[in-house]
PDB file of C-alpha atoms in Angstrom:
ATOM      1  CA  UNK A   1     222.367  88.593  58.055  1.00  0.00           C
ATOM      2  CA  UNK A   2     224.535  88.103  54.799  1.00  0.00           C
ATOM      3  CA  UNK A   3     226.566  85.328  56.667  1.00  0.00           C
ATOM      4  CA  UNK A   4     223.305  83.264  57.756  1.00  0.00           C
ATOM      5  CA  UNK A   5     221.802  83.566  54.284  1.00  0.00           C
ATOM      6  CA  UNK A   6     224.866  82.334  52.675  1.00  0.00           C
ATOM      7  CA  UNK A   7     225.094  79.461  54.898  1.00  0.00           C
ATOM      8  CA  UNK A   8     221.574  78.425  54.833  1.00  0.00           C
ATOM      9  CA  UNK A   9     221.718  78.449  50.812  1.00  0.00           C
ATOM     10  CA  UNK A  10     224.732  76.415  50.596  1.00  0.00           C
ATOM     11  CA  UNK A  11     223.664  74.026  53.178  1.00  0.00           C
ATOM     12  CA  UNK A  12     220.188  73.639  51.548  1.00  0.00           C
ATOM     13  CA  UNK A  13     221.798  72.858  48.102  1.00  0.00           C
ATOM     14  CA  UNK A  14     224.102  70.463  49.586  1.00  0.00           C
ATOM     15  CA  UNK A  15     221.216  68.639  51.372  1.00  0.00           C
ATOM     16  CA  UNK A  16     219.647  67.852  47.973  1.00  0.00           C
ATOM     17  CA  UNK A  17     222.890  66.163  46.859  1.00  0.00           C
ATOM     18  CA  UNK A  18     223.560  64.287  50.241  1.00  0.00           C
ATOM     19  CA  UNK A  19     219.993  62.631  50.400  1.00  0.00           C
ATOM     20  CA  UNK A  20     220.356  61.479  46.763  1.00  0.00           C
ATOM     21  CA  UNK A  21     221.297  57.810  46.324  1.00  0.00           C
ATOM     22  CA  UNK A  22     224.884  57.474  45.189  1.00  0.00           C
ATOM     23  CA  UNK A  23     228.291  55.768  46.140  1.00  0.00           C
ATOM     24  CA  UNK A  24     228.271  57.122  49.647  1.00  0.00           C
ATOM     25  CA  UNK A  25     224.787  56.246  50.627  1.00  0.00           C
ATOM     26  CA  UNK A  26     225.183  52.618  49.024  1.00  0.00           C
ATOM     27  CA  UNK A  27     228.508  52.085  51.133  1.00  0.00           C
ATOM     28  CA  UNK A  28     226.971  53.513  54.541  1.00  0.00           C
ATOM     29  CA  UNK A  29     223.758  51.434  53.786  1.00  0.00           C
ATOM     30  CA  UNK A  30     225.404  48.139  53.084  1.00  0.00           C
ATOM     31  CA  UNK A  31     227.963  48.604  55.595  1.00  0.00           C
ATOM     32  CA  UNK A  32     225.333  49.271  58.452  1.00  0.00           C
ATOM     33  CA  UNK A  33     223.074  46.316  57.229  1.00  0.00           C
ATOM     34  CA  UNK A  34     225.696  43.725  56.154  1.00  0.00           C
ATOM     35  CA  UNK A  35     228.467  44.249  58.855  1.00  0.00           C
ATOM     36  CA  UNK A  36     227.381  46.117  61.980  1.00  0.00           C
ATOM     37  CA  UNK A  37     225.796  49.222  63.374  1.00  0.00           C
ATOM     38  CA  UNK A  38     229.355  50.302  64.725  1.00  0.00           C
ATOM     39  CA  UNK A  39     230.794  49.713  61.079  1.00  0.00           C
ATOM     40  CA  UNK A  40     227.812  51.770  59.724  1.00  0.00           C
ATOM     41  CA  UNK A  41     228.542  54.481  62.144  1.00  0.00           C
ATOM     42  CA  UNK A  42     232.275  54.560  61.237  1.00  0.00           C
ATOM     43  CA  UNK A  43     231.589  54.707  57.537  1.00  0.00           C
ATOM     44  CA  UNK A  44     229.108  57.457  58.241  1.00  0.00           C
ATOM     45  CA  UNK A  45     231.586  59.579  60.281  1.00  0.00           C
ATOM     46  CA  UNK A  46     234.290  58.957  57.639  1.00  0.00           C
ATOM     47  CA  UNK A  47     231.756  60.373  54.968  1.00  0.00           C
ATOM     48  CA  UNK A  48     231.359  63.509  57.079  1.00  0.00           C
ATOM     49  CA  UNK A  49     234.978  64.025  57.766  1.00  0.00           C
ATOM     50  CA  UNK A  50     235.568  63.638  53.926  1.00  0.00           C
ATOM     51  CA  UNK A  51     232.795  66.148  53.114  1.00  0.00           C
ATOM     52  CA  UNK A  52     234.285  68.640  55.796  1.00  0.00           C
ATOM     53  CA  UNK A  53     237.765  68.493  53.967  1.00  0.00           C
ATOM     54  CA  UNK A  54     236.088  69.143  50.626  1.00  0.00           C
ATOM     55  CA  UNK A  55     234.310  72.055  52.324  1.00  0.00           C
ATOM     56  CA  UNK A  56     237.510  73.538  53.441  1.00  0.00           C
ATOM     57  CA  UNK A  57     239.168  72.835  49.995  1.00  0.00           C
ATOM     58  CA  UNK A  58     236.189  74.691  48.211  1.00  0.00           C
ATOM     59  CA  UNK A  59     236.703  77.683  50.584  1.00  0.00           C
ATOM     60  CA  UNK A  60     240.479  77.769  49.636  1.00  0.00           C
ATOM     61  CA  UNK A  61     239.340  78.093  45.863  1.00  0.00           C
ATOM     62  CA  UNK A  62     238.985  74.594  44.646  1.00  0.00           C
ATOM     63  CA  UNK A  63     236.667  75.450  41.871  1.00  0.00           C
ATOM     64  CA  UNK A  64     239.074  78.078  40.351  1.00  0.00           C
ATOM     65  CA  UNK A  65     241.963  75.654  40.730  1.00  0.00           C
ATOM     66  CA  UNK A  66     240.016  73.012  38.590  1.00  0.00           C
ATOM     67  CA  UNK A  67     239.270  75.469  35.874  1.00  0.00           C
ATOM     68  CA  UNK A  68     242.999  76.430  35.656  1.00  0.00           C
ATOM     69  CA  UNK A  69     244.261  72.942  35.774  1.00  0.00           C
ATOM     70  CA  UNK A  70     241.947  70.687  33.899  1.00  0.00           C
ATOM     71  CA  UNK A  71     244.443  67.914  33.805  1.00  0.00           C
ATOM     72  CA  UNK A  72     243.886  67.729  37.812  1.00  0.00           C
ATOM     73  CA  UNK A  73     240.319  67.202  37.273  1.00  0.00           C
ATOM     74  CA  UNK A  74     240.801  64.584  34.544  1.00  0.00           C
ATOM     75  CA  UNK A  75     243.270  62.663  36.889  1.00  0.00           C
ATOM     76  CA  UNK A  76     240.657  62.940  39.749  1.00  0.00           C
ATOM     77  CA  UNK A  77     238.013  61.579  37.284  1.00  0.00           C
ATOM     78  CA  UNK A  78     240.168  58.733  36.152  1.00  0.00           C
ATOM     79  CA  UNK A  79     241.105  57.758  39.832  1.00  0.00           C
ATOM     80  CA  UNK A  80     237.572  58.089  41.032  1.00  0.00           C
ATOM     81  CA  UNK A  81     235.928  56.071  38.240  1.00  0.00           C
ATOM     82  CA  UNK A  82     238.389  53.196  38.719  1.00  0.00           C
ATOM     83  CA  UNK A  83     237.790  53.422  42.262  1.00  0.00           C
ATOM     84  CA  UNK A  84     234.121  52.899  42.006  1.00  0.00           C
ATOM     85  CA  UNK A  85     234.700  50.032  39.500  1.00  0.00           C
ATOM     86  CA  UNK A  86     237.055  48.256  42.079  1.00  0.00           C
ATOM     87  CA  UNK A  87     234.276  48.709  44.793  1.00  0.00           C
ATOM     88  CA  UNK A  88     231.755  47.378  42.573  1.00  0.00           C
ATOM     89  CA  UNK A  89     233.683  44.389  41.723  1.00  0.00           C
ATOM     90  CA  UNK A  90     234.721  43.841  45.316  1.00  0.00           C
ATOM     91  CA  UNK A  91     231.077  43.679  46.278  1.00  0.00           C
ATOM     92  CA  UNK A  92     229.926  41.651  43.309  1.00  0.00           C
ATOM     93  CA  UNK A  93     232.446  39.293  43.934  1.00  0.00           C
ATOM     94  CA  UNK A  94     231.687  38.612  47.403  1.00  0.00           C
ATOM     95  CA  UNK A  95     227.896  38.635  46.908  1.00  0.00           C
ATOM     96  CA  UNK A  96     227.603  34.711  47.289  1.00  0.00           C
ATOM     97  CA  UNK A  97     229.882  34.676  50.385  1.00  0.00           C
ATOM     98  CA  UNK A  98     227.802  33.787  53.471  1.00  0.00           C
ATOM     99  CA  UNK A  99     227.837  36.681  56.073  1.00  0.00           C
ATOM    100  CA  UNK A 100     227.985  35.625  59.456  1.00  0.00           C
ATOM    101  CA  UNK A 101     226.491  38.187  61.916  1.00  0.00           C
ATOM    102  CA  UNK A 102     226.238  37.244  65.623  1.00  0.00           C
ATOM    103  CA  UNK A 103     224.183  39.022  68.199  1.00  0.00           C
ATOM    104  CA  UNK A 104     227.045  41.203  69.448  1.00  0.00           C
ATOM    105  CA  UNK A 105     227.710  42.353  65.900  1.00  0.00           C
ATOM    106  CA  UNK A 106     224.147  43.090  65.115  1.00  0.00           C
ATOM    107  CA  UNK A 107     223.690  45.256  68.072  1.00  0.00           C
ATOM    108  CA  UNK A 108     226.837  47.075  67.343  1.00  0.00           C
ATOM    109  CA  UNK A 109     228.173  46.735  70.866  1.00  0.00           C
ATOM    110  CA  UNK A 110     231.621  45.211  70.074  1.00  0.00           C
ATOM    111  CA  UNK A 111     233.995  45.979  66.997  1.00  0.00           C
ATOM    112  CA  UNK A 112     237.553  45.847  67.024  1.00  0.00           C
ATOM    113  CA  UNK A 113     239.217  49.147  66.833  1.00  0.00           C
ATOM    114  CA  UNK A 114     240.978  48.004  63.460  1.00  0.00           C
ATOM    115  CA  UNK A 115     237.632  47.184  61.999  1.00  0.00           C
ATOM    116  CA  UNK A 116     236.129  50.708  63.081  1.00  0.00           C
ATOM    117  CA  UNK A 117     239.235  52.552  61.618  1.00  0.00           C
ATOM    118  CA  UNK A 118     239.042  50.526  58.198  1.00  0.00           C
ATOM    119  CA  UNK A 119     235.476  51.500  57.779  1.00  0.00           C
ATOM    120  CA  UNK A 120     236.029  54.897  58.775  1.00  0.00           C
ATOM    121  CA  UNK A 121     238.976  55.391  56.362  1.00  0.00           C
ATOM    122  CA  UNK A 122     236.781  53.588  53.558  1.00  0.00           C
ATOM    123  CA  UNK A 123     234.068  56.125  54.185  1.00  0.00           C
ATOM    124  CA  UNK A 124     236.459  59.010  54.093  1.00  0.00           C
ATOM    125  CA  UNK A 125     238.097  57.599  51.159  1.00  0.00           C
ATOM    126  CA  UNK A 126     234.841  57.261  49.129  1.00  0.00           C
ATOM    127  CA  UNK A 127     233.871  60.737  49.704  1.00  0.00           C
ATOM    128  CA  UNK A 128     237.266  62.242  48.912  1.00  0.00           C
ATOM    129  CA  UNK A 129     237.729  59.844  45.904  1.00  0.00           C
ATOM    130  CA  UNK A 130     234.524  60.962  44.226  1.00  0.00           C
ATOM    131  CA  UNK A 131     235.398  63.679  41.635  1.00  0.00           C
ATOM    132  CA  UNK A 132     231.743  64.426  41.316  1.00  0.00           C
ATOM    133  CA  UNK A 133     231.592  65.302  45.006  1.00  0.00           C
ATOM    134  CA  UNK A 134     234.758  67.337  44.639  1.00  0.00           C
ATOM    135  CA  UNK A 135     233.438  69.543  41.800  1.00  0.00           C
ATOM    136  CA  UNK A 136     230.002  69.649  43.366  1.00  0.00           C
ATOM    137  CA  UNK A 137     231.449  71.422  46.467  1.00  0.00           C
ATOM    138  CA  UNK A 138     233.773  73.681  44.325  1.00  0.00           C
ATOM    139  CA  UNK A 139     230.717  74.715  41.921  1.00  0.00           C
ATOM    140  CA  UNK A 140     228.327  75.246  44.805  1.00  0.00           C
ATOM    141  CA  UNK A 141     230.635  77.397  46.913  1.00  0.00           C
ATOM    142  CA  UNK A 142     231.765  79.438  43.934  1.00  0.00           C
ATOM    143  CA  UNK A 143     228.168  80.131  42.984  1.00  0.00           C
ATOM    144  CA  UNK A 144     226.807  80.852  46.504  1.00  0.00           C
ATOM    145  CA  UNK A 145     229.633  82.145  48.623  1.00  0.00           C
ATOM    146  CA  UNK A 146     230.121  85.979  48.767  1.00  0.00           C
ATOM    147  CA  UNK A 147     233.012  87.605  46.969  1.00  0.00           C
ATOM    148  CA  UNK A 148     234.617  88.134  50.235  1.00  0.00           C
ATOM    149  CA  UNK A 149     233.200  85.533  52.834  1.00  0.00           C
ATOM    150  CA  UNK A 150     233.320  86.909  56.355  1.00  0.00           C
ATOM    151  CA  UNK A 151     235.411  85.312  58.895  1.00  0.00           C
ATOM    152  CA  UNK A 152     232.319  83.984  60.606  1.00  0.00           C
ATOM    153  CA  UNK A 153     231.208  82.249  57.536  1.00  0.00           C
ATOM    154  CA  UNK A 154     234.554  80.705  56.950  1.00  0.00           C
ATOM    155  CA  UNK A 155     234.714  79.242  60.518  1.00  0.00           C
ATOM    156  CA  UNK A 156     231.014  78.115  60.452  1.00  0.00           C
ATOM    157  CA  UNK A 157     230.598  76.448  57.085  1.00  0.00           C
ATOM    158  CA  UNK A 158     233.065  73.453  57.342  1.00  0.00           C
ATOM    159  CA  UNK A 159     231.540  72.188  60.655  1.00  0.00           C
ATOM    160  CA  UNK A 160     227.854  72.836  59.566  1.00  0.00           C
ATOM    161  CA  UNK A 161     228.850  70.846  56.512  1.00  0.00           C
ATOM    162  CA  UNK A 162     230.166  68.064  58.927  1.00  0.00           C
ATOM    163  CA  UNK A 163     227.028  68.057  60.899  1.00  0.00           C
ATOM    164  CA  UNK A 164     224.737  67.980  57.714  1.00  0.00           C
ATOM    165  CA  UNK A 165     226.519  64.981  56.082  1.00  0.00           C
ATOM    166  CA  UNK A 166     227.067  63.124  59.258  1.00  0.00           C
ATOM    167  CA  UNK A 167     223.592  63.647  60.513  1.00  0.00           C
ATOM    168  CA  UNK A 168     222.125  62.096  57.389  1.00  0.00           C
ATOM    169  CA  UNK A 169     224.600  59.271  57.083  1.00  0.00           C
ATOM    170  CA  UNK A 170     224.303  58.571  60.697  1.00  0.00           C
ATOM    171  CA  UNK A 171     220.710  58.268  60.267  1.00  0.00           C
ATOM    172  CA  UNK A 172     220.933  55.909  57.541  1.00  0.00           C
ATOM    173  CA  UNK A 173     223.382  53.823  59.535  1.00  0.00           C
ATOM    174  CA  UNK A 174     221.363  53.637  62.532  1.00  0.00           C
ATOM    175  CA  UNK A 175     218.038  53.056  60.732  1.00  0.00           C
ATOM    176  CA  UNK A 176     219.366  50.374  58.521  1.00  0.00           C
ATOM    177  CA  UNK A 177     221.225  48.399  61.233  1.00  0.00           C
ATOM    178  CA  UNK A 178     218.216  47.539  63.011  1.00  0.00           C
ATOM    179  CA  UNK A 179     217.179  43.767  63.385  1.00  0.00           C
ATOM    180  CA  UNK A 180     214.371  43.932  60.839  1.00  0.00           C
ATOM    181  CA  UNK A 181     216.372  45.421  57.898  1.00  0.00           C
ATOM    182  CA  UNK A 182     219.351  43.356  58.667  1.00  0.00           C
ATOM    183  CA  UNK A 183     217.468  40.239  58.567  1.00  0.00           C
ATOM    184  CA  UNK A 184     215.845  41.270  55.283  1.00  0.00           C
ATOM    185  CA  UNK A 185     219.384  41.887  53.847  1.00  0.00           C
ATOM    186  CA  UNK A 186     220.626  38.587  54.907  1.00  0.00           C
ATOM    187  CA  UNK A 187     217.835  36.722  53.038  1.00  0.00           C
ATOM    188  CA  UNK A 188     218.394  38.577  49.853  1.00  0.00           C
ATOM    189  CA  UNK A 189     222.167  39.215  50.212  1.00  0.00           C
ATOM    190  CA  UNK A 190     223.289  37.740  46.932  1.00  0.00           C
ATOM    191  CA  UNK A 191     220.755  39.868  44.923  1.00  0.00           C
ATOM    192  CA  UNK A 192     221.200  43.173  46.709  1.00  0.00           C
ATOM    193  CA  UNK A 193     225.074  43.026  46.936  1.00  0.00           C
ATOM    194  CA  UNK A 194     225.186  42.418  43.239  1.00  0.00           C
ATOM    195  CA  UNK A 195     222.791  45.187  42.443  1.00  0.00           C
ATOM    196  CA  UNK A 196     224.753  47.569  44.719  1.00  0.00           C
ATOM    197  CA  UNK A 197     227.996  46.277  43.033  1.00  0.00           C
ATOM    198  CA  UNK A 198     226.434  46.921  39.434  1.00  0.00           C
ATOM    199  CA  UNK A 199     225.215  50.342  40.538  1.00  0.00           C
ATOM    200  CA  UNK A 200     228.770  51.340  41.797  1.00  0.00           C
ATOM    201  CA  UNK A 201     230.356  49.939  38.603  1.00  0.00           C
ATOM    202  CA  UNK A 202     227.956  51.822  36.318  1.00  0.00           C
ATOM    203  CA  UNK A 203     228.596  55.132  38.324  1.00  0.00           C
ATOM    204  CA  UNK A 204     232.326  54.355  37.732  1.00  0.00           C
ATOM    205  CA  UNK A 205     231.984  53.957  34.000  1.00  0.00           C
ATOM    206  CA  UNK A 206     229.668  56.875  33.841  1.00  0.00           C
ATOM    207  CA  UNK A 207     232.341  59.104  35.494  1.00  0.00           C
ATOM    208  CA  UNK A 208     235.130  57.740  33.245  1.00  0.00           C
ATOM    209  CA  UNK A 209     233.155  58.506  30.054  1.00  0.00           C
ATOM    210  CA  UNK A 210     231.663  61.937  31.199  1.00  0.00           C
ATOM    211  CA  UNK A 211     233.019  64.850  29.388  1.00  0.00           C
ATOM    212  CA  UNK A 212     232.565  67.357  32.260  1.00  0.00           C
TER     213      UNK A 212
END
């Protein structure tokens, strides 16, 4: 019973953060709408794998490590902030570039393996390169995990996080890669891309200037 209650409590708190707009949501949404359904799904799966890795690290005592090694967190914060600034700049710079979407890409039925892998790695890197997500997992697990987690909980939690994050971002990718949202995006591409780029850049600046 304690295992089930702990699992449900952690997943409920994580769900609030997952559905809140942030770098992960922006990346999956923009990829699904602006590239292809397959690329959006690849990004979503990358996010899910990255989240599962964070869950595993949190189980291994990530929060305690960050408390003992503040320079590690400082390094993560700087790298993560610069990464968000880089993503924001790349999106802003390419906002005016025309985006050719053919019927095959729009349906998501054909996408080269290299493109799929690139979007998958970008999704995983965005999740793993976000210090706020790292600290969030460490704090939530430290606060809600039992002092001595059962083997069942330790084995169940990482795949449960995978399903939670993967389910949400797959839903985002599939919903926003439909024909209607795609056409609306193409019509407003420059404005939406610049807005997305600005949001990512502001998140990067906020992360770099934050004191915790």
